[in-house]
C-alpha atoms as an extended CHARMM CRD file, in Angstrom:
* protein
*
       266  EXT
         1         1  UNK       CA              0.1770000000      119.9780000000       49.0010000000  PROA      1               0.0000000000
         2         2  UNK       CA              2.6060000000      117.5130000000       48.5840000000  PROA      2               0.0000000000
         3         3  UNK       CA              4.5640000000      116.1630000000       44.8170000000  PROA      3               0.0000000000
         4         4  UNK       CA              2.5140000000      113.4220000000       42.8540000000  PROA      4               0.0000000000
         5         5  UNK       CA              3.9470000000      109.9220000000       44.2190000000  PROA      5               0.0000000000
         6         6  UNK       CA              3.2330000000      107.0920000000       41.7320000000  PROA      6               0.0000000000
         7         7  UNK       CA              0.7830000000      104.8360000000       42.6340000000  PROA      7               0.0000000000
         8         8  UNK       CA              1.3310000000      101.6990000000       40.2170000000  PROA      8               0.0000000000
         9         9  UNK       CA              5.0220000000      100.1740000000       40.0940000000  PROA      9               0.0000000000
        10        10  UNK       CA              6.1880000000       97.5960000000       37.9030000000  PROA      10              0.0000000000
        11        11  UNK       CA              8.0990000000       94.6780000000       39.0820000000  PROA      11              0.0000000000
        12        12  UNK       CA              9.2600000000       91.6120000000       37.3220000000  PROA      12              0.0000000000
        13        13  UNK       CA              7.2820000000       88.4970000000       38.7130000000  PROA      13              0.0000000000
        14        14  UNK       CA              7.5240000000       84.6490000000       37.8220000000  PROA      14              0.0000000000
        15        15  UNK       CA              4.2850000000       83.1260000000       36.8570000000  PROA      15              0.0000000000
        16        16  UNK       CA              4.4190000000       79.3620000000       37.5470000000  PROA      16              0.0000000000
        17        17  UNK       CA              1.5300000000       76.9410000000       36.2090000000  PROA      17              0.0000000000
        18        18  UNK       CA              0.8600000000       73.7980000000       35.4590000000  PROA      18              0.0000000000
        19        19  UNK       CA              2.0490000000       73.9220000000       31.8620000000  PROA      19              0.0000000000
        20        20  UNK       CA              4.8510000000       75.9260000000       32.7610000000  PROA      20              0.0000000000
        21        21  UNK       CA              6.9760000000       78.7720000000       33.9120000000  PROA      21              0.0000000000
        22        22  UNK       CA              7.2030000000       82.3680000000       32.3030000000  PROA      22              0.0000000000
        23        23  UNK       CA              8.6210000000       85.5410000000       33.6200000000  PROA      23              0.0000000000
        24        24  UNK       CA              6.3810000000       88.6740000000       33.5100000000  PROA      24              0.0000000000
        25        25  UNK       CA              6.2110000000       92.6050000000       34.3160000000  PROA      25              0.0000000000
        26        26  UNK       CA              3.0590000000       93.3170000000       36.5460000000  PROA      26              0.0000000000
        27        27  UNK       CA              1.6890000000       96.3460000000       37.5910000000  PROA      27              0.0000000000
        28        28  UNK       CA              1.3490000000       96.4730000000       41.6620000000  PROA      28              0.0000000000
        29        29  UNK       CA             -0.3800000000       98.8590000000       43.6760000000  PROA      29              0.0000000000
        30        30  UNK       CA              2.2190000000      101.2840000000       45.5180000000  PROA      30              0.0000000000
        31        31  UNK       CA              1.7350000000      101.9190000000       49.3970000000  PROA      31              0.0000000000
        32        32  UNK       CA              3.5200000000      103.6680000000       51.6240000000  PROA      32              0.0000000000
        33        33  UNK       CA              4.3780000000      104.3180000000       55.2650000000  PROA      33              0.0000000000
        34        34  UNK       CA              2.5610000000      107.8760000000       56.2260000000  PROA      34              0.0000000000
        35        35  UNK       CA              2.8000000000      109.6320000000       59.6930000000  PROA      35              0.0000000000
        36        36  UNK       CA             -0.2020000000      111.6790000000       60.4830000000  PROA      36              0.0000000000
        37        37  UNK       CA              0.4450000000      114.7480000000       62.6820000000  PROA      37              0.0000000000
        38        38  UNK       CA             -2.1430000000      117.4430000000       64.0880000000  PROA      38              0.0000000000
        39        39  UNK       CA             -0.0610000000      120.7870000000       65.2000000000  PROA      39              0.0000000000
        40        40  UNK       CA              3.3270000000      119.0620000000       64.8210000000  PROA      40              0.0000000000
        41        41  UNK       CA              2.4510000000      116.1680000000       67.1090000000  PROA      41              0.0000000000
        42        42  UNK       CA              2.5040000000      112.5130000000       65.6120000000  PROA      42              0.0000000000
        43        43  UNK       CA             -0.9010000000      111.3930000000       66.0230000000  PROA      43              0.0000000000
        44        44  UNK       CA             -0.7240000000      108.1900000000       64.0490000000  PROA      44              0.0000000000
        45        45  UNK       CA              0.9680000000      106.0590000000       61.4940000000  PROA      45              0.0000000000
        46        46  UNK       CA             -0.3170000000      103.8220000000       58.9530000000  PROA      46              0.0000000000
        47        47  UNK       CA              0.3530000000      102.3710000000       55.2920000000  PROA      47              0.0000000000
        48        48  UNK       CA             -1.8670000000      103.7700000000       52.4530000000  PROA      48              0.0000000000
        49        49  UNK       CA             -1.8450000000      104.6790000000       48.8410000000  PROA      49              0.0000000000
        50        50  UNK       CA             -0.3000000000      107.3280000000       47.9210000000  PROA      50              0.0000000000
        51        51  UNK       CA             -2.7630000000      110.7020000000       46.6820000000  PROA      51              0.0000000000
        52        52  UNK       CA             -6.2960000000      112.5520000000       47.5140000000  PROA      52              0.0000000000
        53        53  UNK       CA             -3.8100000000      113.5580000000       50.5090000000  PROA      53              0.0000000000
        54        54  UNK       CA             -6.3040000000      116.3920000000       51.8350000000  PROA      54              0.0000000000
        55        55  UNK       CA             -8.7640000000      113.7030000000       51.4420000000  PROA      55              0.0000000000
        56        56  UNK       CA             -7.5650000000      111.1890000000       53.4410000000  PROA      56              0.0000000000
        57        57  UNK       CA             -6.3410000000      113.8340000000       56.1810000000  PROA      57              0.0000000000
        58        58  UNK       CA             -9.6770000000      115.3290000000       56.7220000000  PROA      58              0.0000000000
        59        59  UNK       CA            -11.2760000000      112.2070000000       56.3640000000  PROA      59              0.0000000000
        60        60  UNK       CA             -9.0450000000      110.6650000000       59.0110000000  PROA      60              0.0000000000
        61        61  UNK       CA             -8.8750000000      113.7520000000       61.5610000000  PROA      61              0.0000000000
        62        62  UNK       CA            -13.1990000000      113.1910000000       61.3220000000  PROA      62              0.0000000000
        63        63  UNK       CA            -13.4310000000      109.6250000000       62.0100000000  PROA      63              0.0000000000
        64        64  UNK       CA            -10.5230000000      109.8990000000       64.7740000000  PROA      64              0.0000000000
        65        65  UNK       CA            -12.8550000000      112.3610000000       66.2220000000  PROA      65              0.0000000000
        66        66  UNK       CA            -10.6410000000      115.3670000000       66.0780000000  PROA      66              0.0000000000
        67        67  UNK       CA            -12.7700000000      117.6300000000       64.0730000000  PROA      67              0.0000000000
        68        68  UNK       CA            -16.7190000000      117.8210000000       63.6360000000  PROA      68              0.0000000000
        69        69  UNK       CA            -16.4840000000      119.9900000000       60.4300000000  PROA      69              0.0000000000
        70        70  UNK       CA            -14.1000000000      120.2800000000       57.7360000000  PROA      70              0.0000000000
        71        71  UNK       CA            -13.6150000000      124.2630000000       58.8940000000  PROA      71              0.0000000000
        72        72  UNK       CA            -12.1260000000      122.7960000000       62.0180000000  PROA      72              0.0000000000
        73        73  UNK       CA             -8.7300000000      122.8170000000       59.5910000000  PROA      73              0.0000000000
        74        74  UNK       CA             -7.0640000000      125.1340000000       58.9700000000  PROA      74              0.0000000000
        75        75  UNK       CA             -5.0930000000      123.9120000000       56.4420000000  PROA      75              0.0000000000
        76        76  UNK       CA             -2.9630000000      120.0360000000       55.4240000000  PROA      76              0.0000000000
        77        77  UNK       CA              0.6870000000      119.6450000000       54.5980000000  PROA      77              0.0000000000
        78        78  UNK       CA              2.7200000000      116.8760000000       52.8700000000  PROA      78              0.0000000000
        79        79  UNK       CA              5.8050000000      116.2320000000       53.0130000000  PROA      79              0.0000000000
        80        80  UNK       CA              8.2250000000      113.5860000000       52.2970000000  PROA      80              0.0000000000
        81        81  UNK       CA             11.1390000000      112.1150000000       54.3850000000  PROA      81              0.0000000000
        82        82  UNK       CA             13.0440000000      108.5940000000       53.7770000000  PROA      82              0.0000000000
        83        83  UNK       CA              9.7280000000      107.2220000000       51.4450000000  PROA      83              0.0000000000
        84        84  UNK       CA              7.4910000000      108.1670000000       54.0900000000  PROA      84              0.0000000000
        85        85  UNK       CA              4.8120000000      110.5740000000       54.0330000000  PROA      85              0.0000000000
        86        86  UNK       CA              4.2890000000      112.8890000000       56.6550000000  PROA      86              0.0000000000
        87        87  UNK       CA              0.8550000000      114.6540000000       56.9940000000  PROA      87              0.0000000000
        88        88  UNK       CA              0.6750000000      117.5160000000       59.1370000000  PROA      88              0.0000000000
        89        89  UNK       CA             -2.9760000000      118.7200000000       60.4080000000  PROA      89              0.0000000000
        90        90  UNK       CA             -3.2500000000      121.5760000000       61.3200000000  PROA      90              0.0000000000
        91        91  UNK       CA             -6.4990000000      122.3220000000       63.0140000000  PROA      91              0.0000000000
        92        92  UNK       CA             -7.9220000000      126.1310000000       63.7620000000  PROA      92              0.0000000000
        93        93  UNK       CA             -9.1850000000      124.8410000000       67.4410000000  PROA      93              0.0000000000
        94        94  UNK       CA             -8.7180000000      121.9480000000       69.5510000000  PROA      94              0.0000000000
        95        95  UNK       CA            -12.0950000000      119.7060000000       70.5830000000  PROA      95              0.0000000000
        96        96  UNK       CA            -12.0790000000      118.5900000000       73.6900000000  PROA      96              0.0000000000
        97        97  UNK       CA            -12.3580000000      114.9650000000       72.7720000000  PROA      97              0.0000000000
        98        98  UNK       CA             -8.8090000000      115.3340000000       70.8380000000  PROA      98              0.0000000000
        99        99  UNK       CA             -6.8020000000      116.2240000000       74.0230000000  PROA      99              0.0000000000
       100       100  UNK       CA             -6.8150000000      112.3620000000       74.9210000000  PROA      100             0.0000000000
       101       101  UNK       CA             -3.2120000000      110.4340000000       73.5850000000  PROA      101             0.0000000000
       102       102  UNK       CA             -2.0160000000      110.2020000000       70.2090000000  PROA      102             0.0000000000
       103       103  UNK       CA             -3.1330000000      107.4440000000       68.3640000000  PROA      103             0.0000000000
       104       104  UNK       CA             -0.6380000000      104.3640000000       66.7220000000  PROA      104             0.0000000000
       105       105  UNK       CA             -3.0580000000      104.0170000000       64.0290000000  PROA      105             0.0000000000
       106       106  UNK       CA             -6.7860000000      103.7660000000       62.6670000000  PROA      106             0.0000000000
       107       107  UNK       CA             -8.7930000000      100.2350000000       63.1560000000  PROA      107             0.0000000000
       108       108  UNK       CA             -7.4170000000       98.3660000000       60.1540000000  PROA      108             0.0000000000
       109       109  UNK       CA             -4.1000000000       99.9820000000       59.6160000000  PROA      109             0.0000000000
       110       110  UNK       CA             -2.0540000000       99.1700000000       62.3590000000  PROA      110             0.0000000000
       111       111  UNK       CA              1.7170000000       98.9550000000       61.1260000000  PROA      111             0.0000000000
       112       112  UNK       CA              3.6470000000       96.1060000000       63.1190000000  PROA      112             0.0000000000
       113       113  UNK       CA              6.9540000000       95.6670000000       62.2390000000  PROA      113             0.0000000000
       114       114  UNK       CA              6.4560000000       95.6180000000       58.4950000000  PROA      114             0.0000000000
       115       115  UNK       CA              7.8900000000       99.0520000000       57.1780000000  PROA      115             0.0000000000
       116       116  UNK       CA             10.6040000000       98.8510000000       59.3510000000  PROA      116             0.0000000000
       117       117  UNK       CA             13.4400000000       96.1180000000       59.9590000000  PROA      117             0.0000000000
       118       118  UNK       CA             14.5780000000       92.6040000000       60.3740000000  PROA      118             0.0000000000
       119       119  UNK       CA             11.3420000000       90.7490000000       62.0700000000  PROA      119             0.0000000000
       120       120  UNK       CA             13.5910000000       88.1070000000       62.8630000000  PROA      120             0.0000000000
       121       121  UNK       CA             15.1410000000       90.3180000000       65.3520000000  PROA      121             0.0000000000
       122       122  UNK       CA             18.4950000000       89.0460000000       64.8890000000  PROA      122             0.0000000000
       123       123  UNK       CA             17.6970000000       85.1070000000       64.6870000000  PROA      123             0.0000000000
       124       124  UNK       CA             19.7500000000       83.5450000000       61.8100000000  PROA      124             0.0000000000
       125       125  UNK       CA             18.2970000000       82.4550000000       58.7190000000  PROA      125             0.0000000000
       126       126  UNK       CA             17.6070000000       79.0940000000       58.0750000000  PROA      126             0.0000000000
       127       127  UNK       CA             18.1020000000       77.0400000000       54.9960000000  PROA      127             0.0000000000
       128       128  UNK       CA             14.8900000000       76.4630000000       53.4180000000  PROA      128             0.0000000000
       129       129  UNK       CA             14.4440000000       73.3600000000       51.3460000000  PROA      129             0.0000000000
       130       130  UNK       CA             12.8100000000       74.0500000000       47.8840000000  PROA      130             0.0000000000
       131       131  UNK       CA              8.8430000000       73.8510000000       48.0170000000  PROA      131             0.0000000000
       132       132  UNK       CA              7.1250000000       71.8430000000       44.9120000000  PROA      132             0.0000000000
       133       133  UNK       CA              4.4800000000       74.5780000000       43.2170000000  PROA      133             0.0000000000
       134       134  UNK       CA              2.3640000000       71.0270000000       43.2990000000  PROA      134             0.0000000000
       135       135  UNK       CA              1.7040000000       71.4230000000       46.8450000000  PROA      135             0.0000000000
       136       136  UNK       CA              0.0880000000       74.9090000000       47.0230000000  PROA      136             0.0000000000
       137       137  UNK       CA             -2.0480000000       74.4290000000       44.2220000000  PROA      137             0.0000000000
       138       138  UNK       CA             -2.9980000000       71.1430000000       46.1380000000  PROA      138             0.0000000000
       139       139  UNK       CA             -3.7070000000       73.9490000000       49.5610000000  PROA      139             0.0000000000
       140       140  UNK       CA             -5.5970000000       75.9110000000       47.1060000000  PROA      140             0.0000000000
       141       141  UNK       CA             -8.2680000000       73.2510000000       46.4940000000  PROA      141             0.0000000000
       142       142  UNK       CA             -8.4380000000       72.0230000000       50.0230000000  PROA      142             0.0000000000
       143       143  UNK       CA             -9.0200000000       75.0520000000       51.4050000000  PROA      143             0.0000000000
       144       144  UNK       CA            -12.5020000000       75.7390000000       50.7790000000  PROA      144             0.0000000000
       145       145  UNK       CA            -13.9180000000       72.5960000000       51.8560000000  PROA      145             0.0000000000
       146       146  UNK       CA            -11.5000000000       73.1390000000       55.3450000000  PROA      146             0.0000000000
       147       147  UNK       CA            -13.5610000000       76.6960000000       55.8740000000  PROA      147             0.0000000000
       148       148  UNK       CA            -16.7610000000       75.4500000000       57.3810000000  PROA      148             0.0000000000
       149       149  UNK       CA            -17.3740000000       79.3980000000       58.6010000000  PROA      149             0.0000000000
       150       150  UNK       CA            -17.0830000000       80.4760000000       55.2100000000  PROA      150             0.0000000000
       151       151  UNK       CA            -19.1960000000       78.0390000000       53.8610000000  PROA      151             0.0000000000
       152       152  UNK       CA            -21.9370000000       78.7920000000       56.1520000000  PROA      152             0.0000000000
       153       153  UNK       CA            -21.6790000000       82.3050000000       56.5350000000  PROA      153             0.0000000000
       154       154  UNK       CA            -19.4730000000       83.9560000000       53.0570000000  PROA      154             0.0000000000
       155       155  UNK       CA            -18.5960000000       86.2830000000       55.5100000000  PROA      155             0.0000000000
       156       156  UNK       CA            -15.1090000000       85.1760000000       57.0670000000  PROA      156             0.0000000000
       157       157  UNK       CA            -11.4180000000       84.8820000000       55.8810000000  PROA      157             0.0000000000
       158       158  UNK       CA             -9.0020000000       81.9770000000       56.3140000000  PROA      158             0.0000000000
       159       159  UNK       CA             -5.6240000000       80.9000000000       57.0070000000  PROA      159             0.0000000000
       160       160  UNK       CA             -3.6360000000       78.2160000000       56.6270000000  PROA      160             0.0000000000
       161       161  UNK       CA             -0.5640000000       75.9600000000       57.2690000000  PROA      161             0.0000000000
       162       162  UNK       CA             -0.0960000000       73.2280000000       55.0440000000  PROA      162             0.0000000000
       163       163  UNK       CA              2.7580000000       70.5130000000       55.3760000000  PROA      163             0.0000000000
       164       164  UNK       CA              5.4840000000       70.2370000000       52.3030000000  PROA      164             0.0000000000
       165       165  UNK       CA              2.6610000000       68.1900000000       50.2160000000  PROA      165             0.0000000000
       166       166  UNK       CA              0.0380000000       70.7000000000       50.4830000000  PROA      166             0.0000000000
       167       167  UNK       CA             -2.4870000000       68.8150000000       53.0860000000  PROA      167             0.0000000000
       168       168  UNK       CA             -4.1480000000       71.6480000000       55.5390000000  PROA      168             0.0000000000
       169       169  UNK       CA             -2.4880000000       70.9230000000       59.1460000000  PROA      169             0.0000000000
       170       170  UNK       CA             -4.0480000000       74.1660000000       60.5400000000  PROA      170             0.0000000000
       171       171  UNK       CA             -7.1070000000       76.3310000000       59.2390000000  PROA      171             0.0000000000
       172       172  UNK       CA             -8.1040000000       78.6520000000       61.1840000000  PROA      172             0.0000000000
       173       173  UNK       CA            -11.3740000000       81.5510000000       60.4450000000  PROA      173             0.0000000000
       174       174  UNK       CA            -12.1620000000       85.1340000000       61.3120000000  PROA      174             0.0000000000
       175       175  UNK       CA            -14.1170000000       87.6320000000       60.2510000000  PROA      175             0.0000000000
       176       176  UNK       CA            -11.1230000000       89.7640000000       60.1960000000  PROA      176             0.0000000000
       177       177  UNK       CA             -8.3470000000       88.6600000000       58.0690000000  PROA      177             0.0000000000
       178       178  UNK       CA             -5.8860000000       89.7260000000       60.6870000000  PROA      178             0.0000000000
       179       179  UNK       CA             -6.9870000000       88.0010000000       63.3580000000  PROA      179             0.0000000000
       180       180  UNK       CA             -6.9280000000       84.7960000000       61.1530000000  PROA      180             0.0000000000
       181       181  UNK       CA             -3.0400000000       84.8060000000       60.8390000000  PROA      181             0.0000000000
       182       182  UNK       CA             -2.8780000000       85.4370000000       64.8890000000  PROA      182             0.0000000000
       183       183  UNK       CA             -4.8390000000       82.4010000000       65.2840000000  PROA      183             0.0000000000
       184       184  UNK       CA             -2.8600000000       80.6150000000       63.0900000000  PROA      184             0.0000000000
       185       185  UNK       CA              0.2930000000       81.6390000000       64.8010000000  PROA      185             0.0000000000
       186       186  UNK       CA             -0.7850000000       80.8040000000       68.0260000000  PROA      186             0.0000000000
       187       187  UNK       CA             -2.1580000000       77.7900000000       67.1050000000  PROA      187             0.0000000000
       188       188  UNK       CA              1.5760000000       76.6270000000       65.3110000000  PROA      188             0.0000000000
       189       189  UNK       CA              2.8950000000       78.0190000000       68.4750000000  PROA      189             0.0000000000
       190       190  UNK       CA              1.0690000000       75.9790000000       70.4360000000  PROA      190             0.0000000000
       191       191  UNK       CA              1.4710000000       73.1150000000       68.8680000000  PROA      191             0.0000000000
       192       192  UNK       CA              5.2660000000       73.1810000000       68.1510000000  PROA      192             0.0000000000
       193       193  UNK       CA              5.2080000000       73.1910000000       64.3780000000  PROA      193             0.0000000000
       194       194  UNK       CA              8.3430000000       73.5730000000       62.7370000000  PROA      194             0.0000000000
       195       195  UNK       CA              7.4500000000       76.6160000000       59.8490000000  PROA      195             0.0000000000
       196       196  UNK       CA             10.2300000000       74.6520000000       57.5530000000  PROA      196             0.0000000000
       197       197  UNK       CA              7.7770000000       71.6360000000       57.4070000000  PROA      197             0.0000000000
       198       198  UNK       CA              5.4200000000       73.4340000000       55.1900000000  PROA      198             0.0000000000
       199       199  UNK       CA              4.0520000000       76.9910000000       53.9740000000  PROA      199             0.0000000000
       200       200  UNK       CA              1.0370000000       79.3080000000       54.8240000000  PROA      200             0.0000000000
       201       201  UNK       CA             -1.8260000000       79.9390000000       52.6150000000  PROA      201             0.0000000000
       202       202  UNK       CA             -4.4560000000       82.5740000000       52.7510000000  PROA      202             0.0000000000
       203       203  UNK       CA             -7.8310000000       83.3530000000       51.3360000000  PROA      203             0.0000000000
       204       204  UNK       CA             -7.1460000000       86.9460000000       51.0820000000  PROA      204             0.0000000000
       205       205  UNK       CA             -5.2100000000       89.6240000000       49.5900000000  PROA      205             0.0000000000
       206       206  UNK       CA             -1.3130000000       89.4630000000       51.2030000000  PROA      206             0.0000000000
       207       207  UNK       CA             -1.3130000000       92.1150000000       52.9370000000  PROA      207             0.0000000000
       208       208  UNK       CA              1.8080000000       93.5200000000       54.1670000000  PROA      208             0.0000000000
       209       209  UNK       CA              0.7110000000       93.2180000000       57.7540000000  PROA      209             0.0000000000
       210       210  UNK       CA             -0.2910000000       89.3830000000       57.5510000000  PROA      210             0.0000000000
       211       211  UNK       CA              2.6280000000       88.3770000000       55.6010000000  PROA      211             0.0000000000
       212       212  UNK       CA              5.0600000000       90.4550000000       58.4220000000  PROA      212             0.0000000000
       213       213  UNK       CA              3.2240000000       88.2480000000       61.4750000000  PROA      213             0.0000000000
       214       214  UNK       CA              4.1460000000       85.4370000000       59.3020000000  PROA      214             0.0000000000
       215       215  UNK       CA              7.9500000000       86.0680000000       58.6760000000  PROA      215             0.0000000000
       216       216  UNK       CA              8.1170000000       86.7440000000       62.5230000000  PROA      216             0.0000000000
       217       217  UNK       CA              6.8970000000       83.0850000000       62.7150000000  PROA      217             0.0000000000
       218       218  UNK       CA              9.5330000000       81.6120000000       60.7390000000  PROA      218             0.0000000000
       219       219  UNK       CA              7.6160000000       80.6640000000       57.6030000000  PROA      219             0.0000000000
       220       220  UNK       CA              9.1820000000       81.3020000000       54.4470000000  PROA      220             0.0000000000
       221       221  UNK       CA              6.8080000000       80.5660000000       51.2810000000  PROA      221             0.0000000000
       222       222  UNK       CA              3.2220000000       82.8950000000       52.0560000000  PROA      222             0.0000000000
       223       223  UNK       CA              0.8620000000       82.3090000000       49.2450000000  PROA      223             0.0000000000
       224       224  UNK       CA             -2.3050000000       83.5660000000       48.7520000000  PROA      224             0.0000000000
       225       225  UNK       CA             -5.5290000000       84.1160000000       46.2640000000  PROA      225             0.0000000000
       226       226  UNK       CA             -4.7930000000       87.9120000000       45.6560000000  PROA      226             0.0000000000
       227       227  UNK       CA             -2.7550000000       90.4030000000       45.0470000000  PROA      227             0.0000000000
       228       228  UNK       CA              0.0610000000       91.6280000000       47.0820000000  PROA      228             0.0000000000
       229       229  UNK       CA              1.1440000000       95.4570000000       47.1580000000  PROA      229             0.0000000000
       230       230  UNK       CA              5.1740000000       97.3890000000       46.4900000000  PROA      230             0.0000000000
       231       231  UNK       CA              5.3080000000       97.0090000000       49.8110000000  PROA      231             0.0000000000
       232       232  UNK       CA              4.6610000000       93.8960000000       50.7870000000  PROA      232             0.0000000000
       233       233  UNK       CA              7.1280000000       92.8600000000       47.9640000000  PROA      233             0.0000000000
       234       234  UNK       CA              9.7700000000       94.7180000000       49.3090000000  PROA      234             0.0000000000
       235       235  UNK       CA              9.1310000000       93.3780000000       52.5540000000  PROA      235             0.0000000000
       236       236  UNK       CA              8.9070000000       89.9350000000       51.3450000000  PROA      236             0.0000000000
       237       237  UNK       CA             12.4400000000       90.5260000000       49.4240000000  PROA      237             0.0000000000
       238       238  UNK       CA             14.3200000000       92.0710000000       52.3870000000  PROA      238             0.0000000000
       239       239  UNK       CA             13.3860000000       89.0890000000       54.7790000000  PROA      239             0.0000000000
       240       240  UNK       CA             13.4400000000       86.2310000000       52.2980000000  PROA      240             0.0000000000
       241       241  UNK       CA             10.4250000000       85.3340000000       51.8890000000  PROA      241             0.0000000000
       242       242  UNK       CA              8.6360000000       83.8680000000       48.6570000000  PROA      242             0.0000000000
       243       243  UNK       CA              5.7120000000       85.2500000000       47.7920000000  PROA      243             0.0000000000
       244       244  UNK       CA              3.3450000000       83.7050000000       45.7330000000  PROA      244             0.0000000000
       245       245  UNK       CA             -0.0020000000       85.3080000000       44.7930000000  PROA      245             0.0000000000
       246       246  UNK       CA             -3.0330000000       84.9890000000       42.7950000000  PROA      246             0.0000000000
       247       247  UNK       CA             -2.4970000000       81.2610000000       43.7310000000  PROA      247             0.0000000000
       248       248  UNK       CA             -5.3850000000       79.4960000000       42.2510000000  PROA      248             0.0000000000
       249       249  UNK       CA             -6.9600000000       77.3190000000       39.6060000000  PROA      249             0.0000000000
       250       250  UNK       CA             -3.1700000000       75.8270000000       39.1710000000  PROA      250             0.0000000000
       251       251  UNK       CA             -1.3480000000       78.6680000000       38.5910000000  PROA      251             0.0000000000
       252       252  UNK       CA              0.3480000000       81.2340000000       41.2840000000  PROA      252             0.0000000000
       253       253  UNK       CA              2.6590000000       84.0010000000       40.3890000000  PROA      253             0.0000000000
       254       254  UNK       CA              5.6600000000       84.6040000000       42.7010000000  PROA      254             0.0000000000
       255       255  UNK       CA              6.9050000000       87.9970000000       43.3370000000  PROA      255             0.0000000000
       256       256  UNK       CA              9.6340000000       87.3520000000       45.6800000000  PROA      256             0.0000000000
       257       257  UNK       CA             12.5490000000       85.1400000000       46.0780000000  PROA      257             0.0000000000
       258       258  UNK       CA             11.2000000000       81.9100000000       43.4530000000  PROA      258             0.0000000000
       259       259  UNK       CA             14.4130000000       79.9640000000       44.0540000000  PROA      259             0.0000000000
       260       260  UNK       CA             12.3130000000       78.9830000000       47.2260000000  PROA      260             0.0000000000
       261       261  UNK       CA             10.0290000000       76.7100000000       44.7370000000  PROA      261             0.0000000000
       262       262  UNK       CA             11.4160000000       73.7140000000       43.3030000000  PROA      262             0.0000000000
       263       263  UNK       CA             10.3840000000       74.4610000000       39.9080000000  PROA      263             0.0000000000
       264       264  UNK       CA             13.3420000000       72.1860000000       38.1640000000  PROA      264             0.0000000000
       265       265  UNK       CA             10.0330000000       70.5180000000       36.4700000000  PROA      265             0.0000000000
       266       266  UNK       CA              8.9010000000       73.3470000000       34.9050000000  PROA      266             0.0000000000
């Protein structure tokens, strides 16, 4: 087995609110890139939280249909390279049904280019003009009357693009909160929006996926109502991004690059 890997991490966050601004140390939720391998083959990568190792390795190797019963393995090793985990499977026979190609990932932890580098692939950086915190606690109310899904159904996510005063231009509805930020995309796409004239907004947790399509975009402030993880902060910090989450009831708390918000108020 592999060495215990944390799996909280304190960073220092700004909390902005109505009232005011204060600095804090919060507790996120580590994940990590892992590389699944069955006999030394890469089968699949994905981003999880780090432990229950043997767990998650039979679990996976059963739902990716490579084993029927857990004595189908022989044994699991971790290692780690570079941050990573690598998980190596290695199975006492070979079904049938796990001949076919290796796998990228699992449904619902595909890795685009969000552990790796630059999404911007080599486009410069533009300036980005300070965002008032006024406008995405103004997003935060309009959103919920904007998801006519949701309110019919509970059962869908959301996401938005607001303009520089926090007025919904696009909100768009999924059941799968991936799929929300590709319609959003392709709807900005379509339409020509400049991602400088405003900031995205989303109804659930920032995951490090979501917030990666967005940078790709061009849009520089994500917030969202819940929590991000170390590695979407990281992400966030590397490509410039502010990130502001638990953004509700007229408060958000930004975890990456604040001098983004205009907070000269506060």
């Amino acid at each position: 087995m592999g060495a215990e890997v944390a799996v909280l991490r304190e960073t220092k966050a700004l909390l902005v609110a109505e009232a005011g601004c204060s600095a804090l140390v919060e507790a996120v939720a580590v994940e990590m890139r892992a590389d699944v391998f069955v006999d030394g083959a890469l089968w699949m990568s994905t981003a999880l939280t780090p432990g229950d190792w043997e767990d998650y390795a039979y679990g996976a190797a059963f739902s990716g249909d490579l084993v029927a019963r857990a004595d189908e393995i022989d044994r699991v090793d971790v290692r780690f390279e570079g941050g990573a985990a690598a998980i190596d499977v290695r199975l006492r026979t070979r079904r049938a049904s796990a001949l076919r190609a290796p796998q990228p990932s699992l449904p619902g932890c595909s890795l685009p280019a969000s552990l790796g580098g630059d999404v911007r692939r080599g486009r410069p950086r533009r300036l980005f003009a300070p965002l008032a915190p006024e406008a995405v606690w103004r997003m935060g109310r309009a959103l919920l009357p904007a998801q006519t899904m949701h309110q019919a159904t509970g059962a869908v996510h959301a996401a938005a693009f607001a303009d520089r005063a926090g007025a919904p231009v696009f909100v768009r509805e999924d059941v799968g909160r991936h799929n929300t930020v590709d319609k959003l995309v392709g709807a900005m796409l379509r339409a020509g929006t400049d991602p400088q004239d405003g900031f995205a907004y989303l109804s659930s947790r920032c995951a490090l996926e979501l917030v990666a399509k967005l940078a790709r975009a061009g849009v520089r402030v994500v917030a969202a109502v819940s929590a991000p993880t170390s590695a979407v902060i990281d992400f966030a910090d590397r490509e410039g991004v502010a990130l502001a989450a638990f953004a509700r009831d007229g408060r958000f708390t930004v975890y990456a690059h604040p001098e983004l918000f205009d907070l000269s108020a506060k």
